[in-house]
CSV table of C-alpha atoms in Angstrom, one decimal:
chain,number,residue,atom,x,y,z
A,9,MET,CA,61.1,25.1,207.4
A,10,ARG,CA,61.3,24.2,211.1
A,11,ALA,CA,63.7,21.4,211.9
A,12,PHE,CA,65.1,19.8,215.0
A,13,TRP,CA,68.8,20.4,215.6
A,14,GLU,CA,71.2,18.8,218.0
A,15,ILE,CA,74.6,20.4,218.8
A,16,PHE,CA,77.2,18.4,220.7
A,17,CYS,CA,79.9,20.3,222.5
A,18,THR,CA,82.9,19.1,224.5
A,19,VAL,CA,84.5,21.7,226.7
A,20,VAL,CA,88.3,21.3,226.3
A,21,ASP,CA,89.9,23.7,228.8
A,22,ASN,CA,88.4,27.1,228.1
A,23,TYR,CA,85.1,28.8,227.3
A,24,GLY,CA,85.4,29.2,223.6
A,25,ASP,CA,83.7,25.9,222.5
A,26,ALA,CA,80.8,26.5,224.8
A,27,GLY,CA,80.6,30.1,223.8
A,28,VAL,CA,80.4,29.4,220.1
A,29,THR,CA,77.8,26.6,220.4
A,30,TRP,CA,75.7,28.6,222.9
A,31,ARG,CA,75.5,31.6,220.5
A,32,LEU,CA,74.7,29.4,217.6
A,33,ALA,CA,72.0,27.5,219.4
A,34,ARG,CA,70.3,30.7,220.5
A,35,GLN,CA,70.5,32.2,217.0
A,36,LEU,CA,69.0,29.2,215.4
A,37,VAL,CA,66.0,29.4,217.7
A,38,ALA,CA,65.5,33.2,217.8
A,39,GLU,CA,66.1,34.1,214.2
A,40,HIS,CA,65.3,30.9,212.2
A,41,GLY,CA,62.6,29.3,214.4
A,42,GLN,CA,64.4,26.0,214.8
A,43,ARG,CA,64.1,23.6,217.6
A,44,VAL,CA,67.6,23.1,219.2
A,45,ARG,CA,69.0,20.7,221.8
A,46,LEU,CA,72.5,21.6,223.0
A,47,TRP,CA,74.5,18.8,224.6
A,48,VAL,CA,77.4,20.0,226.8
A,49,ASP,CA,79.7,17.9,228.9
A,50,ASP,CA,80.6,20.7,231.3
A,51,LEU,CA,77.6,22.8,232.4
A,52,ALA,CA,79.8,24.8,234.8
A,53,ALA,CA,81.6,26.3,231.8
A,54,LEU,CA,78.3,27.2,230.2
A,55,ALA,CA,77.0,28.7,233.4
A,56,ARG,CA,79.8,31.3,233.3
A,57,LEU,CA,78.4,32.5,230.0
A,58,CYS,CA,74.7,32.0,230.9
A,59,PRO,CA,74.4,32.5,234.7
A,60,GLU,CA,70.8,31.3,234.7
A,61,ALA,CA,71.9,27.8,233.7
A,62,ASP,CA,71.5,25.2,236.4
A,63,VAL,CA,74.8,23.2,236.6
A,64,ASP,CA,73.0,20.3,238.3
A,65,ALA,CA,70.2,19.9,235.9
A,66,ALA,CA,70.2,17.0,233.4
A,67,ARG,CA,67.8,18.9,231.2
A,68,GLN,CA,66.7,22.5,231.1
A,69,TRP,CA,65.5,25.3,228.8
A,70,ARG,CA,67.2,28.7,228.5
A,71,ALA,CA,66.5,31.3,225.8
A,72,GLY,CA,64.4,28.7,224.0
A,73,VAL,CA,67.2,26.2,223.8
A,74,GLU,CA,67.0,22.7,225.4
A,75,ILE,CA,70.2,22.3,227.2
A,76,CYS,CA,71.2,18.7,228.2
A,77,ARG,CA,74.1,17.4,230.2
A,78,TRP,CA,76.2,15.1,228.0
A,79,PRO,CA,76.6,12.2,230.3
A,80,ALA,CA,79.7,10.0,230.5
A,81,HIS,CA,77.4,7.0,230.1
A,82,TRP,CA,75.1,7.8,227.2
A,83,GLN,CA,71.4,7.1,227.4
A,84,PRO,CA,69.8,6.5,224.0
A,85,VAL,CA,67.6,9.3,222.6
A,86,GLU,CA,65.9,9.9,219.2
A,87,PRO,CA,68.3,11.7,217.0
A,88,ALA,CA,67.4,15.1,215.5
A,89,ASP,CA,67.0,16.1,211.9
A,90,VAL,CA,70.4,17.8,211.9
A,91,VAL,CA,73.2,16.6,214.2
A,92,ILE,CA,76.2,18.9,214.7
A,93,GLU,CA,79.4,17.7,216.3
A,94,ALA,CA,81.2,20.9,217.2
A,95,PHE,CA,84.9,21.1,216.7
A,96,ALA,CA,85.4,17.4,216.0
A,97,CYS,CA,84.0,16.1,219.3
A,98,ARG,CA,83.2,12.4,219.1
A,99,LEU,CA,79.5,11.5,219.1
A,100,PRO,CA,78.3,8.5,221.2
A,101,GLU,CA,78.5,5.4,219.0
A,102,THR,CA,75.0,4.3,219.9
A,103,HIS,CA,73.7,7.8,218.8
A,104,VAL,CA,75.5,7.4,215.5
A,105,ALA,CA,73.9,4.0,215.1
A,106,ALA,CA,70.5,5.5,215.9
A,107,MET,CA,71.1,8.1,213.2
A,108,ALA,CA,71.7,5.4,210.7
A,109,ASP,CA,68.6,3.5,211.7
A,110,ARG,CA,66.3,6.6,211.7
A,111,ARG,CA,63.5,6.4,209.1
A,112,ARG,CA,63.9,10.0,208.1
A,113,ARG,CA,67.5,10.6,207.1
A,114,VAL,CA,69.8,12.8,209.3
A,115,LEU,CA,72.1,15.5,208.2
A,116,TRP,CA,75.4,15.1,210.1
A,117,LEU,CA,77.7,18.1,210.2
A,118,ASN,CA,81.1,18.5,211.7
A,119,LEU,CA,81.4,22.2,212.6
A,120,GLU,CA,85.0,23.0,212.4
A,121,TYR,CA,87.2,25.7,214.1
A,122,LEU,CA,87.4,29.1,212.5
A,123,SER,CA,90.4,29.4,210.2
A,124,ALA,CA,91.6,31.7,207.4
A,125,GLU,CA,93.9,29.1,205.9
A,126,ASP,CA,93.7,28.7,202.1
A,127,TRP,CA,92.7,25.1,202.2
A,128,VAL,CA,89.5,25.7,204.2
A,129,GLY,CA,87.5,26.9,201.2
A,130,GLY,CA,88.2,23.8,199.3
A,131,CYS,CA,87.2,21.5,202.1
A,132,HIS,CA,84.0,23.4,203.2
A,133,GLY,CA,80.9,21.4,202.5
A,134,LEU,CA,82.6,18.2,201.5
A,135,PRO,CA,81.1,14.8,202.6
A,136,SER,CA,82.8,11.9,204.2
A,137,LEU,CA,81.2,8.4,204.0
A,138,GLN,CA,80.6,6.9,207.5
A,139,PRO,CA,79.6,3.4,208.6
A,140,GLY,CA,76.0,2.5,208.2
A,141,GLY,CA,75.6,4.5,205.0
A,142,LEU,CA,75.7,7.9,206.7
A,143,GLN,CA,77.5,10.9,205.3
A,144,LYS,CA,79.2,13.5,207.5
A,145,PHE,CA,79.7,17.0,206.0
A,146,PHE,CA,82.5,19.3,207.0
A,147,PHE,CA,81.3,22.8,207.7
A,148,PHE,CA,84.0,25.5,208.0
A,149,PRO,CA,83.3,29.0,209.3
A,150,GLY,CA,85.5,31.5,207.5
A,151,PHE,CA,86.3,34.9,206.2
A,152,THR,CA,85.9,34.3,202.4
A,153,THR,CA,82.9,33.5,200.2
A,154,ASP,CA,83.8,29.8,199.8
A,155,THR,CA,83.3,29.1,203.5
A,156,GLY,CA,80.3,29.0,205.9
A,157,GLY,CA,80.6,32.6,207.1
A,158,LEU,CA,80.8,33.9,210.7
A,159,LEU,CA,78.5,33.9,213.7
A,160,ARG,CA,76.7,37.2,213.7
A,161,GLU,CA,73.2,37.9,215.1
A,162,ARG,CA,70.8,40.0,213.1
A,163,GLY,CA,71.2,43.7,213.7
A,164,LEU,CA,74.4,43.3,215.7
A,165,ILE,CA,76.4,45.9,213.8
A,166,GLU,CA,73.7,48.4,213.9
A,167,ARG,CA,73.3,47.9,217.7
A,168,ARG,CA,77.0,48.2,218.2
A,169,ARG,CA,77.3,51.5,216.2
A,170,ALA,CA,74.3,53.0,218.1
A,171,PHE,CA,75.9,52.1,221.4
A,172,GLN,CA,79.3,53.5,220.4
A,173,ALA,CA,77.6,56.8,219.4
A,174,ASP,CA,75.8,57.1,222.8
A,175,ALA,CA,78.3,58.4,225.4
A,176,ALA,CA,75.7,58.0,228.2
A,177,ALA,CA,75.0,54.4,227.3
A,178,ARG,CA,78.7,53.6,227.4
A,179,ALA,CA,79.2,55.4,230.7
A,180,ASP,CA,76.2,53.6,232.2
A,181,PHE,CA,77.5,50.2,231.1
A,182,LEU,CA,81.0,50.8,232.4
A,183,GLN,CA,79.5,51.9,235.7
A,184,SER,CA,77.5,48.7,235.9
A,185,VAL,CA,80.8,46.7,235.9
A,186,GLY,CA,82.4,49.1,238.4
A,187,VAL,CA,84.4,51.2,236.0
A,188,GLN,CA,84.7,55.0,236.1
A,189,ALA,CA,86.8,56.2,233.2
A,190,CYS,CA,88.7,59.4,233.5
A,191,PRO,CA,88.6,62.1,230.8
A,192,GLY,CA,91.2,61.4,228.1
A,193,GLU,CA,91.9,57.8,229.1
A,194,ARG,CA,92.4,55.3,226.3
A,195,LEU,CA,90.4,52.1,227.2
A,196,ILE,CA,91.9,48.8,226.4
A,197,SER,CA,90.5,45.4,227.3
A,198,LEU,CA,92.7,42.4,228.0
A,199,PHE,CA,91.5,38.8,227.8
A,200,ALA,CA,94.3,36.3,227.1
A,201,TYR,CA,96.1,33.1,228.0
A,202,GLU,CA,99.2,33.2,230.1
A,203,ASN,CA,101.8,35.3,228.2
A,204,ALA,CA,105.5,36.1,228.9
A,205,ALA,CA,105.1,39.2,226.6
A,206,LEU,CA,102.7,40.9,229.0
A,207,SER,CA,105.2,42.6,231.2
A,208,SER,CA,106.9,44.4,228.3
A,209,TRP,CA,103.6,45.6,227.0
A,210,LEU,CA,102.5,46.9,230.4
A,211,GLU,CA,105.9,48.7,230.7
A,212,ALA,CA,105.3,50.3,227.3
A,213,MET,CA,101.9,51.6,228.3
A,214,ALA,CA,103.0,52.7,231.7
A,215,SER,CA,105.8,54.9,230.2
A,216,GLU,CA,103.6,56.5,227.5
A,217,GLY,CA,102.5,60.1,227.6
A,218,ARG,CA,98.9,59.1,227.1
A,219,PRO,CA,96.9,57.7,230.0
A,220,THR,CA,95.5,54.2,229.6
A,221,LEU,CA,92.9,52.3,231.5
A,222,LEU,CA,93.4,48.5,231.1
A,223,LEU,CA,90.3,46.5,231.8
A,224,VAL,CA,91.0,42.9,232.6
A,225,PRO,CA,88.1,40.4,233.1
A,226,GLU,CA,88.8,37.4,235.3
A,227,GLY,CA,90.9,34.9,233.5
A,228,ARG,CA,94.2,33.1,233.0
A,229,ILE,CA,96.2,36.2,232.4
A,230,LEU,CA,95.6,37.5,236.0
A,231,ASP,CA,98.6,35.8,237.5
A,232,ASP,CA,101.0,37.3,235.0
A,233,LEU,CA,99.4,40.7,235.7
A,234,ARG,CA,99.7,40.2,239.5
A,235,ARG,CA,103.5,39.4,239.2
A,236,TRP,CA,104.1,42.6,237.1
A,237,LEU,CA,102.2,44.7,239.6
A,238,ALA,CA,104.1,43.0,242.5
A,239,VAL,CA,101.0,42.5,244.6
A,240,PRO,CA,100.1,39.4,246.6
A,241,ALA,CA,96.7,38.9,244.9
A,242,LEU,CA,94.2,40.3,242.4
A,243,ALA,CA,90.5,40.1,242.8
A,244,VAL,CA,87.4,41.6,241.0
A,245,GLY,CA,87.2,45.3,241.6
A,246,ASP,CA,90.9,45.7,242.4
A,247,GLY,CA,92.7,48.7,240.8
A,248,GLN,CA,96.3,49.6,240.5
A,249,ARG,CA,98.3,52.4,238.9
A,250,ARG,CA,101.8,52.4,237.4
A,251,GLY,CA,102.8,55.5,235.6
A,252,ALA,CA,100.4,56.3,232.8
A,253,LEU,CA,98.7,52.9,233.2
A,254,ARG,CA,95.7,52.2,235.4
A,255,VAL,CA,94.6,48.6,235.7
A,256,GLN,CA,91.2,47.3,236.9
A,257,VAL,CA,90.1,43.7,237.3
A,258,LEU,CA,86.5,43.1,236.1
A,259,PRO,CA,84.2,40.2,236.7
A,260,PHE,CA,83.7,37.4,234.2
A,261,VAL,CA,80.5,38.6,232.5
A,262,ARG,CA,77.9,37.0,230.3
A,263,GLN,CA,78.3,37.2,226.5
A,264,GLU,CA,76.1,40.3,225.9
A,265,ALA,CA,78.0,42.3,228.5
A,266,TYR,CA,81.3,41.2,227.1
A,267,ASP,CA,80.2,42.5,223.7
A,268,ARG,CA,79.5,45.9,225.3
A,269,LEU,CA,82.9,46.0,227.0
A,270,LEU,CA,84.6,45.4,223.6
A,271,TRP,CA,82.4,48.2,222.1
A,272,CYS,CA,83.5,50.6,224.9
A,273,CYS,CA,87.2,50.1,224.3
A,274,ASP,CA,89.6,51.7,221.9
A,275,PHE,CA,91.7,48.5,221.5
A,276,ASN,CA,90.9,44.9,222.5
A,277,ALA,CA,93.3,42.1,223.3
A,278,VAL,CA,91.4,38.8,222.9
A,279,ARG,CA,92.0,35.1,222.8
A,280,GLY,CA,90.8,31.8,221.3
A,281,GLU,CA,87.8,32.0,218.9
A,282,ASP,CA,84.7,33.5,220.4
A,283,SER,CA,86.2,36.7,221.8
A,284,PHE,CA,88.4,37.0,218.7
A,285,LEU,CA,85.3,37.2,216.4
A,286,ARG,CA,83.4,39.5,218.8
A,287,ALA,CA,86.3,41.9,218.8
A,288,GLN,CA,86.1,42.1,215.0
A,289,TRP,CA,82.4,42.9,215.2
A,290,ALA,CA,83.4,45.7,217.7
A,291,GLY,CA,85.0,47.6,214.8
A,292,ARG,CA,88.1,48.5,216.8
A,293,PRO,CA,91.8,47.6,216.4
A,294,LEU,CA,92.5,44.3,218.1
A,295,LEU,CA,95.3,41.9,219.2
A,296,TRP,CA,94.7,38.2,219.0
A,297,HIS,CA,96.2,35.6,221.3
A,298,ILE,CA,95.6,32.4,219.3
A,299,TYR,CA,95.2,29.2,221.2
A,300,PRO,CA,98.7,27.6,221.2
A,301,GLN,CA,99.1,24.1,219.8
A,302,ALA,CA,101.9,21.7,220.7
A,303,ASP,CA,102.8,21.1,217.0
A,304,GLY,CA,103.0,24.9,216.3
A,305,ALA,CA,100.1,24.7,213.8
A,306,HIS,CA,98.7,27.8,215.4
A,307,ARG,CA,101.4,29.9,213.8
A,308,ASP,CA,100.2,29.1,210.3
A,309,LYS,CA,96.6,30.0,211.3
A,310,LEU,CA,97.8,33.3,212.8
A,311,GLU,CA,99.7,34.2,209.6
A,312,ALA,CA,96.8,33.2,207.4
A,313,PHE,CA,94.5,35.5,209.2
A,314,LEU,CA,97.0,38.4,209.1
A,315,SER,CA,97.4,38.0,205.4
A,316,LEU,CA,93.7,38.7,204.9
A,317,TYR,CA,93.2,41.3,207.6
A,318,LEU,CA,96.2,43.4,206.6
A,319,GLU,CA,95.0,43.9,203.1
A,320,GLY,CA,94.3,47.6,202.4
A,321,LEU,CA,96.6,48.9,205.1
A,322,SER,CA,99.6,51.1,204.3
A,323,PRO,CA,103.0,49.3,204.7
A,324,ALA,CA,103.7,51.1,207.9
A,325,ALA,CA,100.4,50.3,209.5
A,326,ALA,CA,100.4,46.7,208.3
A,327,GLY,CA,104.0,46.2,209.5
A,328,ALA,CA,103.4,47.7,212.9
A,329,LEU,CA,100.3,45.5,213.6
A,330,GLN,CA,101.9,42.4,212.2
A,331,GLU,CA,105.0,42.8,214.4
A,332,LEU,CA,102.7,43.4,217.5
A,333,TRP,CA,100.7,40.2,216.8
A,334,ARG,CA,103.8,38.2,216.2
A,335,ALA,CA,105.5,39.4,219.4
A,336,TRP,CA,102.4,38.8,221.5
A,337,ASN,CA,102.1,35.2,220.3
A,338,ALA,CA,105.8,34.5,220.6
A,339,GLY,CA,106.0,35.8,224.1
A,340,ALA,CA,108.5,38.4,222.9
A,341,ALA,CA,109.2,42.1,223.7
A,342,MET,CA,106.2,44.3,222.8
A,343,GLY,CA,107.6,47.8,223.4
A,344,PRO,CA,109.0,48.6,219.9
A,345,ALA,CA,105.9,47.3,218.1
A,346,TRP,CA,103.5,49.1,220.4
A,347,SER,CA,105.4,52.3,219.9
A,348,ALA,CA,105.3,51.9,216.2
A,349,LEU,CA,101.6,51.2,216.4
A,350,ALA,CA,100.8,54.6,218.1
A,351,ASP,CA,101.7,56.5,214.9
A,352,GLN,CA,99.2,54.4,212.9
A,353,TRP,CA,96.2,54.6,215.2
A,354,PRO,CA,93.8,56.6,213.0
A,355,GLU,CA,94.4,54.3,210.0
A,356,LEU,CA,94.0,51.1,212.1
A,357,ARG,CA,90.8,52.3,213.6
A,358,ALA,CA,89.3,53.1,210.2
A,359,HIS,CA,90.5,49.8,208.8
A,360,ALA,CA,88.9,47.8,211.7
A,361,GLU,CA,85.5,49.3,210.8
A,362,ARG,CA,86.0,48.6,207.1
A,363,TRP,CA,86.9,45.0,207.8
A,364,CYS,CA,83.9,44.6,210.0
A,365,ALA,CA,81.6,46.0,207.4
A,366,ARG,CA,83.0,43.8,204.7
A,367,GLN,CA,82.6,40.6,206.8
A,368,ALA,CA,79.1,41.7,207.9
A,369,ALA,CA,78.0,42.0,204.2
A,370,ARG,CA,78.2,38.2,203.8
A,371,PRO,CA,75.6,35.7,205.1
A,372,ASP,CA,76.2,34.7,208.7
A,373,LEU,CA,77.0,31.2,209.9
A,374,ALA,CA,73.6,30.3,211.3
A,375,ALA,CA,71.8,31.4,208.1
A,376,ALA,CA,74.4,29.4,206.0
A,377,LEU,CA,73.7,26.3,208.1
A,378,VAL,CA,70.0,26.6,207.7
A,379,GLN,CA,70.4,27.1,203.9
A,380,PHE,CA,72.8,24.1,203.7
A,381,TYR,CA,70.1,21.9,205.3
A,382,ALA,CA,67.4,23.2,202.9
A,383,ASP,CA,69.7,22.5,199.9
A,384,TRP,CA,70.6,19.0,201.3
A,385,LEU,CA,66.9,18.1,201.5
């Protein structure tokens, strides 16, 4: 069944919101034959992920998706069959009124942030009565069967495994972003918010016996990295060496290229929601810098995910990874936890692949949304 979908996205202060909604919109079009209009209030953020996007266009089509600038002064349009407000952004009041007046009823969904907290499953799919007789349903992505699943394109895991098994393909990709890895180097990617814990982690890697190449896409962590390196500036292409650690700054790349960067690495430090999930699909050990919240609610979200992810690990491996994640998100010393992790590397790598396979065995988020609409009809 082909339906018309609208997705509304407000970019807060990072690329995660735009990243998730852009992936979802493309997948609904490419895999489910849906018509999708994506409303974004900051096209410059979207253009970092989709360089072909025209930041000055009020309306354009990319990858089969109609992309519209969400204007400060809303101009009325006919609502779609399905209207998604991503991450509790507030729809224009006149659009909500038009949804209520539409002859054919509208499915209104609030697509929530990804969380592993226990209460999510009980709230997933629940309706909330709105003015005008509308109902808004809460749709929660998640890691358990009582949630809406995770964003994952068809064939993603198979493509990733084939890429990781092809040394020439990996070398060609790295060369395309200016990277020449040396034999025996461990590759680590770093994409994070500002973090006081970075210097202690860099010191630990620099003093190890094993050489490490740290690949750092442009982002908010660069200033912390520059201070530790004691250099006046860092730009794309810059490289520095300190002891066993070699550091290279990479350009901010489109989503498909970032996936491949994660696939090339032995360990991935990621942030927010979009890169966090993509690192899990990479099937490699990871470190998550969760988006910090003023009320400290992010700590509960971090612990909730760890309680799921650590299942099946030995006490030593689970303890080492847990302490590393806690230190990173508290801005605390990373050295002891990083050293403890080194002894658990083979187990952590096998566990990351098992976790990926278990999550990939479930229906993906886009398919779950399409099925939810079919059932609602």
